[in-house]
XYZ file of C-alpha atoms in Angstrom:
491
model
C -36.574 -8.109 23.093
C -36.813 -5.022 24.614
C -36.531 -1.604 22.598
C -33.078 -1.216 24.128
C -31.977 -4.636 23.412
C -33.212 -4.230 19.926
C -31.035 -1.057 19.487
C -27.857 -2.854 20.990
C -28.875 -5.676 18.275
C -28.840 -2.874 15.475
C -25.590 -1.292 16.672
C -23.782 -4.938 17.322
C -20.708 -5.847 14.897
C -23.038 -8.508 13.159
C -25.339 -5.739 11.802
C -22.530 -3.515 10.940
C -22.208 -2.754 7.043
C -19.005 -4.266 7.064
C -19.236 -8.025 6.520
C -18.499 -9.581 9.836
C -16.896 -12.466 8.360
C -14.293 -10.412 6.647
C -13.117 -9.297 10.229
C -10.891 -12.479 10.210
C -8.672 -14.163 7.629
C -11.188 -15.699 5.144
C -9.532 -16.004 1.801
C -7.640 -18.670 0.233
C -3.953 -17.999 1.636
C -2.374 -20.852 -0.230
C -1.810 -19.229 -3.699
C 1.539 -17.641 -4.870
C 2.686 -14.362 -3.520
C 1.971 -12.670 -6.917
C -1.572 -13.513 -6.351
C -2.139 -11.008 -3.541
C -2.129 -7.235 -2.809
C 0.475 -6.875 0.050
C 0.319 -3.810 2.552
C 3.688 -2.014 1.919
C 5.170 1.053 3.342
C 7.697 3.462 1.996
C 10.434 4.803 4.049
C 9.038 3.160 7.202
C 11.557 4.878 9.537
C 10.352 8.381 9.105
C 7.650 10.240 11.339
C 7.409 13.246 9.166
C 8.617 14.647 5.771
C 11.524 13.141 3.585
C 14.093 15.795 3.885
C 13.960 16.551 7.451
C 12.540 15.237 10.608
C 12.939 12.322 12.995
C 13.855 8.850 12.043
C 12.300 6.393 14.374
C 11.903 2.613 15.537
C 8.171 3.382 16.158
C 7.561 3.862 12.601
C 8.226 0.248 12.120
C 6.356 -0.820 15.010
C 3.107 1.145 14.184
C 3.239 -0.186 10.823
C 3.503 -3.550 11.822
C 0.583 -3.405 14.205
C -1.537 -1.831 11.670
C -1.118 -5.109 9.388
C 1.859 -3.618 7.234
C 3.739 -7.002 5.844
C 6.483 -4.935 3.629
C 8.759 -2.461 5.267
C 11.513 -0.073 3.771
C 14.943 0.015 5.544
C 17.458 2.743 3.994
C 20.630 1.202 4.900
C 24.186 3.194 5.105
C 27.503 3.012 6.792
C 27.511 4.267 10.287
C 30.122 4.999 13.124
C 31.681 2.069 15.130
C 31.135 -0.728 12.097
C 27.293 -0.265 12.944
C 24.882 0.279 9.869
C 22.348 2.975 10.381
C 18.973 3.593 8.742
C 18.135 7.112 7.472
C 16.939 8.892 4.167
C 20.314 9.397 2.572
C 21.495 13.289 1.950
C 19.127 14.750 4.058
C 18.544 16.247 7.525
C 16.733 13.113 9.029
C 18.155 11.711 11.606
C 19.653 8.472 11.970
C 18.893 5.036 13.849
C 20.810 1.806 14.416
C 19.963 -1.082 11.869
C 20.328 -3.514 14.611
C 17.754 -1.640 17.117
C 15.245 -1.845 13.886
C 15.667 -5.632 13.290
C 15.031 -6.093 17.092
C 11.762 -4.140 16.928
C 10.762 -5.781 13.878
C 11.405 -9.247 15.418
C 9.318 -8.202 18.449
C 6.111 -6.862 16.503
C 6.316 -8.591 13.159
C 3.787 -11.401 14.026
C 1.440 -9.625 16.498
C -1.366 -8.529 14.223
C -0.667 -11.212 11.130
C 1.132 -14.573 11.074
C 1.503 -14.096 7.507
C 5.312 -13.175 6.032
C 7.208 -10.082 6.156
C 9.233 -8.530 3.591
C 12.180 -6.475 4.641
C 13.040 -4.274 1.293
C 16.531 -3.094 2.240
C 18.062 -0.209 0.103
C 21.610 -0.978 0.376
C 24.088 1.636 0.335
C 26.572 0.107 2.855
C 30.173 -1.087 2.150
C 30.961 -4.620 1.986
C 32.386 -4.554 5.731
C 28.965 -3.212 6.883
C 26.800 -5.372 4.743
C 28.366 -8.297 6.474
C 27.412 -6.939 9.622
C 23.766 -6.380 8.579
C 23.817 -9.974 7.707
C 25.071 -11.140 10.915
C 22.550 -8.991 12.853
C 19.829 -10.540 10.597
C 20.856 -14.015 11.364
C 21.616 -13.555 14.950
C 18.447 -11.382 15.853
C 15.665 -12.973 13.895
C 16.693 -16.426 14.330
C 14.030 -18.886 12.931
C 12.108 -15.972 11.387
C 14.447 -15.438 8.824
C 14.030 -17.258 5.453
C 17.057 -17.909 3.676
C 16.479 -21.240 2.338
C 17.932 -21.149 -1.401
C 15.315 -21.459 -4.143
C 14.954 -24.998 -5.299
C 15.835 -25.781 -8.885
C 12.585 -27.447 -9.378
C 10.447 -24.413 -8.175
C 8.779 -22.461 -10.915
C 6.335 -20.230 -8.936
C 6.288 -18.122 -5.935
C 5.471 -19.762 -2.547
C 2.404 -18.698 -0.718
C 1.431 -16.732 2.261
C 0.506 -19.935 4.079
C 3.748 -21.444 3.538
C 6.112 -18.770 4.402
C 3.737 -17.887 7.795
C 5.769 -16.469 10.269
C 8.705 -16.077 8.260
C 10.639 -12.829 7.371
C 12.067 -12.410 3.702
C 15.021 -10.345 2.635
C 14.585 -8.040 -0.629
C 17.800 -6.206 -1.492
C 18.056 -2.919 -3.524
C 21.405 -1.566 -4.243
C 23.072 0.927 -6.760
C 23.769 -2.185 -8.984
C 20.031 -2.866 -9.519
C 19.551 0.472 -10.840
C 16.625 1.753 -8.266
C 16.795 5.660 -7.550
C 19.945 5.767 -8.761
C 19.501 7.541 -12.083
C 17.588 10.268 -13.645
C 13.778 8.960 -14.074
C 12.736 8.931 -17.429
C 9.257 7.683 -17.646
C 8.739 7.669 -21.273
C 11.914 6.050 -22.091
C 11.310 3.221 -24.673
C 13.098 -0.185 -24.177
C 16.066 1.123 -26.546
C 16.547 4.050 -24.737
C 16.609 1.940 -21.154
C 19.156 -0.139 -22.804
C 21.316 2.590 -23.867
C 21.101 4.230 -20.075
C 21.814 0.857 -18.541
C 25.196 0.723 -21.097
C 26.065 4.330 -19.818
C 25.671 3.279 -16.087
C 27.962 0.377 -16.959
C 30.572 2.583 -18.361
C 30.396 4.798 -15.273
C 30.844 1.810 -12.765
C 33.922 0.665 -15.056
C 35.084 4.737 -14.634
C 34.707 3.922 -10.684
C 31.863 6.559 -10.650
C 28.699 5.905 -8.929
C 25.620 7.695 -9.131
C 24.046 7.191 -5.479
C 21.171 9.737 -5.373
C 18.760 11.306 -7.591
C 17.073 14.407 -6.388
C 13.611 14.564 -8.777
C 12.928 18.046 -6.746
C 15.990 19.649 -8.559
C 15.988 17.353 -11.554
C 19.604 16.950 -11.343
C 22.215 14.003 -10.151
C 24.323 14.090 -7.021
C 27.891 12.169 -7.934
C 29.935 10.504 -5.394
C 33.321 9.452 -6.328
C 34.114 5.871 -5.214
C 37.417 3.936 -5.186
C 35.967 0.761 -6.195
C 32.739 -0.040 -7.889
C 29.935 -1.107 -5.874
C 30.187 -4.623 -4.246
C 27.764 -6.950 -2.789
C 28.921 -8.965 0.510
C 28.154 -12.817 -0.138
C 26.751 -13.365 3.318
C 24.058 -10.704 3.002
C 23.126 -11.547 -0.793
C 22.807 -15.212 0.267
C 19.813 -13.904 2.622
C 17.822 -12.831 -0.647
C 15.556 -15.658 -1.677
C 11.877 -15.117 -3.412
C 12.390 -11.425 -3.756
C 15.248 -10.450 -5.519
C 15.246 -7.070 -7.255
C 16.142 -6.565 -10.760
C 16.332 -3.647 -13.340
C 13.025 -2.977 -15.078
C 13.833 -2.804 -18.968
C 10.553 -3.443 -20.400
C 7.675 -5.976 -20.523
C 9.224 -7.775 -23.364
C 12.707 -8.342 -21.144
C 10.855 -9.327 -17.938
C 9.427 -12.280 -19.807
C 12.877 -13.819 -19.211
C 13.154 -13.106 -15.429
C 13.122 -15.883 -13.087
C 9.909 -16.097 -11.219
C 11.353 -14.738 -7.935
C 12.936 -11.655 -9.653
C 11.008 -8.093 -9.326
C 11.115 -4.749 -10.011
C 10.458 -1.423 -8.033
C 8.999 1.532 -10.124
C 8.027 5.037 -8.819
C 4.609 5.946 -9.442
C 5.637 8.001 -12.256
C 7.405 5.023 -13.975
C 4.505 2.808 -13.235
C 1.891 5.346 -14.350
C 3.524 5.770 -17.871
C 3.539 1.788 -18.585
C -0.248 1.920 -17.381
C -0.673 4.572 -19.932
C 1.130 2.832 -22.837
C 1.071 -0.905 -21.983
C -1.564 -1.621 -19.488
C -2.639 -5.229 -21.093
C 1.041 -6.115 -20.555
C 1.168 -4.829 -16.896
C -1.696 -6.891 -15.943
C -0.190 -10.207 -17.612
C 3.304 -9.163 -15.915
C 1.743 -8.849 -12.539
C 0.242 -12.420 -12.794
C 3.678 -13.931 -12.133
C 6.148 -11.481 -10.820
C 5.959 -8.833 -8.059
C 6.019 -5.163 -8.578
C 6.670 -2.423 -5.905
C 5.260 0.950 -6.584
C 7.098 3.885 -4.619
C 6.345 7.628 -4.204
C 8.037 9.885 -6.653
C 10.867 11.946 -5.278
C 8.899 15.212 -5.260
C 6.790 14.023 -2.477
C 9.153 15.674 -0.045
C 6.148 16.353 2.386
C 5.428 12.490 2.503
C 1.988 12.910 0.716
C 0.593 9.914 -0.867
C -0.717 8.854 -4.198
C -3.782 7.039 -5.298
C -3.032 3.379 -5.065
C -5.816 2.379 -7.223
C -4.442 2.570 -10.713
C -1.804 0.251 -9.661
C -3.895 -1.979 -7.855
C -6.179 -2.017 -10.992
C -3.410 -3.526 -13.220
C -2.394 -6.165 -10.271
C 0.831 -4.437 -8.534
C 1.187 -6.159 -5.536
C 3.605 -3.772 -3.353
C 2.076 -0.420 -3.576
C 4.137 1.178 -0.907
C 2.547 4.553 0.774
C 3.902 6.899 3.786
C 2.158 5.366 6.842
C 3.210 8.506 8.556
C 0.739 10.456 6.703
C -3.283 10.024 7.246
C -4.423 11.422 4.014
C -7.515 10.202 1.788
C -4.973 7.901 -0.071
C -4.125 6.054 3.201
C -7.706 5.831 4.274
C -8.692 4.093 1.232
C -5.392 1.813 1.424
C -6.642 0.633 5.083
C -9.858 0.218 3.978
C -8.953 -2.058 1.058
C -6.765 -4.210 3.349
C -9.743 -4.782 5.994
C -10.820 -7.096 3.095
C -9.175 -10.030 4.552
C -8.817 -9.709 8.479
C -6.354 -6.520 8.199
C -3.644 -9.474 7.791
C -1.732 -7.592 5.153
C -2.686 -9.760 2.686
C -5.735 -9.514 0.129
C -6.433 -11.788 -2.803
C -6.324 -10.275 -6.063
C -9.630 -10.573 -8.200
C -9.502 -13.796 -10.350
C -9.041 -11.837 -13.690
C -5.986 -10.188 -12.460
C -4.513 -13.531 -11.472
C -5.142 -15.543 -14.631
C -4.320 -12.356 -16.717
C -7.930 -12.702 -18.613
C -8.681 -8.847 -17.780
C -8.824 -6.496 -20.791
C -9.011 -2.757 -19.296
C -9.949 -1.619 -22.775
C -12.822 -3.707 -23.515
C -15.761 -3.597 -20.473
C -18.565 -4.013 -22.732
C -20.960 -6.310 -22.058
C -19.399 -6.833 -18.455
C -20.172 -9.739 -16.550
C -18.879 -8.112 -13.453
C -21.375 -5.468 -13.205
C -23.505 -4.851 -10.153
C -25.874 -2.387 -8.641
C -25.755 -0.935 -5.479
C -28.651 0.866 -3.669
C -28.365 2.597 -0.552
C -31.141 4.083 1.382
C -29.729 6.401 3.768
C -32.271 6.793 6.382
C -30.688 8.562 9.313
C -27.800 9.732 11.409
C -27.216 9.426 15.058
C -24.750 11.594 17.263
C -23.248 13.375 14.443
C -20.191 15.542 16.100
C -19.439 19.163 15.144
C -16.197 19.928 13.290
C -13.227 18.455 15.173
C -15.729 16.791 17.762
C -15.887 20.122 19.244
C -17.912 20.379 22.302
C -19.184 24.094 21.443
C -20.075 25.663 18.085
C -22.993 26.129 15.893
C -25.428 23.345 15.475
C -24.337 21.338 12.320
C -26.431 20.948 8.946
C -25.121 17.642 7.688
C -25.656 15.641 4.482
C -24.110 12.610 3.449
C -22.175 11.928 0.169
C -21.362 8.375 -1.222
C -18.319 7.888 -3.509
C -17.245 4.751 -5.456
C -13.664 4.395 -6.116
C -11.887 1.890 -8.295
C -11.783 1.308 -11.819
C -12.020 4.823 -13.718
C -15.236 3.712 -15.394
C -16.860 3.321 -12.060
C -15.771 6.790 -10.423
C -19.054 8.290 -8.867
C -20.135 10.737 -6.122
C -23.733 11.297 -4.980
C -24.911 13.173 -1.856
C -28.451 13.381 -0.009
C -30.045 16.891 0.843
C -29.162 18.882 3.551
C -30.862 18.574 6.910
C -30.743 21.741 8.879
C -29.830 22.284 12.584
C -29.817 18.458 13.393
C -26.755 16.719 14.402
C -28.397 14.575 17.160
C -30.710 12.618 14.849
C -30.859 13.864 11.249
C -33.382 12.107 8.927
C -32.867 11.825 5.220
C -34.856 8.828 4.057
C -32.933 9.300 0.652
C -32.101 6.394 -1.985
C -28.843 6.802 -3.808
C -27.995 4.095 -6.680
C -24.731 3.494 -8.389
C -24.051 1.226 -11.091
C -20.440 -0.553 -10.535
C -18.866 -2.157 -13.565
C -15.798 -3.549 -11.368
C -17.025 -4.501 -8.164
C -14.006 -6.461 -7.119
C -11.818 -3.337 -7.575
C -14.240 -0.917 -5.790
C -14.070 1.151 -2.445
C -17.276 2.404 -0.996
C -16.697 5.830 0.743
C -19.256 7.294 2.852
C -18.723 10.871 4.198
C -20.628 12.835 6.609
C -20.088 16.857 5.993
C -21.381 20.158 7.432
C -23.025 22.289 4.816
C -21.661 25.663 5.168
C -23.102 28.628 2.854
C -20.026 30.915 3.395
C -16.989 28.784 3.793
C -15.703 25.028 3.534
C -17.771 21.979 4.251
C -16.447 20.450 6.984
C -15.990 16.618 7.361
C -17.764 15.520 10.682
C -16.919 11.657 10.198
C -16.388 8.984 7.263
C -16.271 5.353 6.667
C -14.714 3.275 3.557
C -15.017 -0.495 2.992
C -14.313 -2.476 -0.185
C -17.403 -3.324 -2.193
C -17.406 -7.018 -1.533
C -17.340 -6.256 2.080
C -20.618 -4.568 1.988
C -23.638 -6.335 3.647
C -27.105 -6.141 2.497
C -30.256 -5.024 4.636
C -30.489 -2.700 7.496
C -27.161 -1.611 8.635
C -25.116 0.786 10.932
C -21.927 2.359 9.677
C -19.945 3.394 12.535
C -18.013 6.899 11.530
C -14.386 7.466 12.232
C -12.363 10.499 12.442
C -9.238 11.773 10.034
C -6.882 9.467 11.988
C -9.012 6.424 11.478
C -10.275 6.290 15.096
C -14.129 5.468 15.772
C -16.090 8.348 16.881
C -18.050 7.224 19.715
C -21.684 6.798 19.271
C -21.582 8.582 15.719
C -23.193 6.615 13.290
C -25.376 6.254 9.972
C -28.372 4.146 9.463
C -28.704 2.531 6.194
C -30.583 0.134 4.264
C -28.333 -1.694 1.341
C -29.149 -3.745 -1.878
C -27.064 -5.374 -4.518
C -28.212 -6.598 -7.466
């Protein structure tokens, strides 16, 4: 083999640090839906912030092509008896529900054959709900899964059994999501009392239809009748039926296909107060976590705490390329980017006790020798400017006990071929939950250390031996020729 041929081999996909076999679906896809992390989007139609800006069909197309399997549609009454999608009571623009469904049908299974869930936040009148049902049936055709749940069924179906199917999940004022002031510290008794108050409001024909967390007040809209659900529309809901969450004890009585949506604030409170119960709950039931209302700029929250207790549908703002979306997409690369990743076995059987990690049998040691870099770009991939002084940082994210960050020394004035030959070692207690992030930065004495490139992957996708890491930019695009050369061992 020639030197150039050997170089090509080292830079080939088979010698990448990311396990080549994980680029395609390799996990068992025959387990219940509740056993998987499912790639999910929040307010998928938005292209900018939550209060103003454009709503676009492109949001759905981009999300689907990036492997997203759960899309959100906020449906409202529109003109000419045509439902529209937009963020209610804001200055965001409106798009037709019909057009969105057509785009979803066209793109639903281009990047993945596994089921798509449409989380429809329903604010429509009975008449326009019926129109939505007709659009879903007529446009989606055989893709739409609306077979009633069988009386002999007791567990959710698998992604494999629902391949190339689209499921409907409906949220409405009657379900109690986003329609009352959040109180993440409420006890079960307080939640019951709140539910009673809402029932009284419904009887008095007053409906809370929007809660603005940023101003901590309720907007009330008078209705001539309490909220009603069209039968044709409700009949389309099968394995993902939304219900109110009133505590884990009451949730034990749910049917296996029922689920709840919690804001990140509510879910974090449940983690802090009942982490073990949360883990047990998610072994059987789906849970969807969405951003709190204060994130009007469409910033994202860390999905890690919610993945750590087994939450399946952690919904992020796909239009915002921040560090949390970066970790998110790294996580879902594990299984061919198909939108479904099998949860660790201890989160599927409920055996994980988050409070007891003594004598942890899952512990592994990751040792990375950072040898050199190649073609490290200037900040922003500029072609002019000072020569960079690069260093490499490696960070382990996942369970809080594993949070750790180490870095190499700085190589002065060399972005073309910096050499470090430094070894960094990490003890990882929960490798099945860990994501490892490699970042190259430019050392600056007077100002900010600019990020020059990065790469993230799940711990379980790391391949041992001499490997190359192909760096990407802030928009997750590969930086041509920019790599790190490392040697990896895992014990």
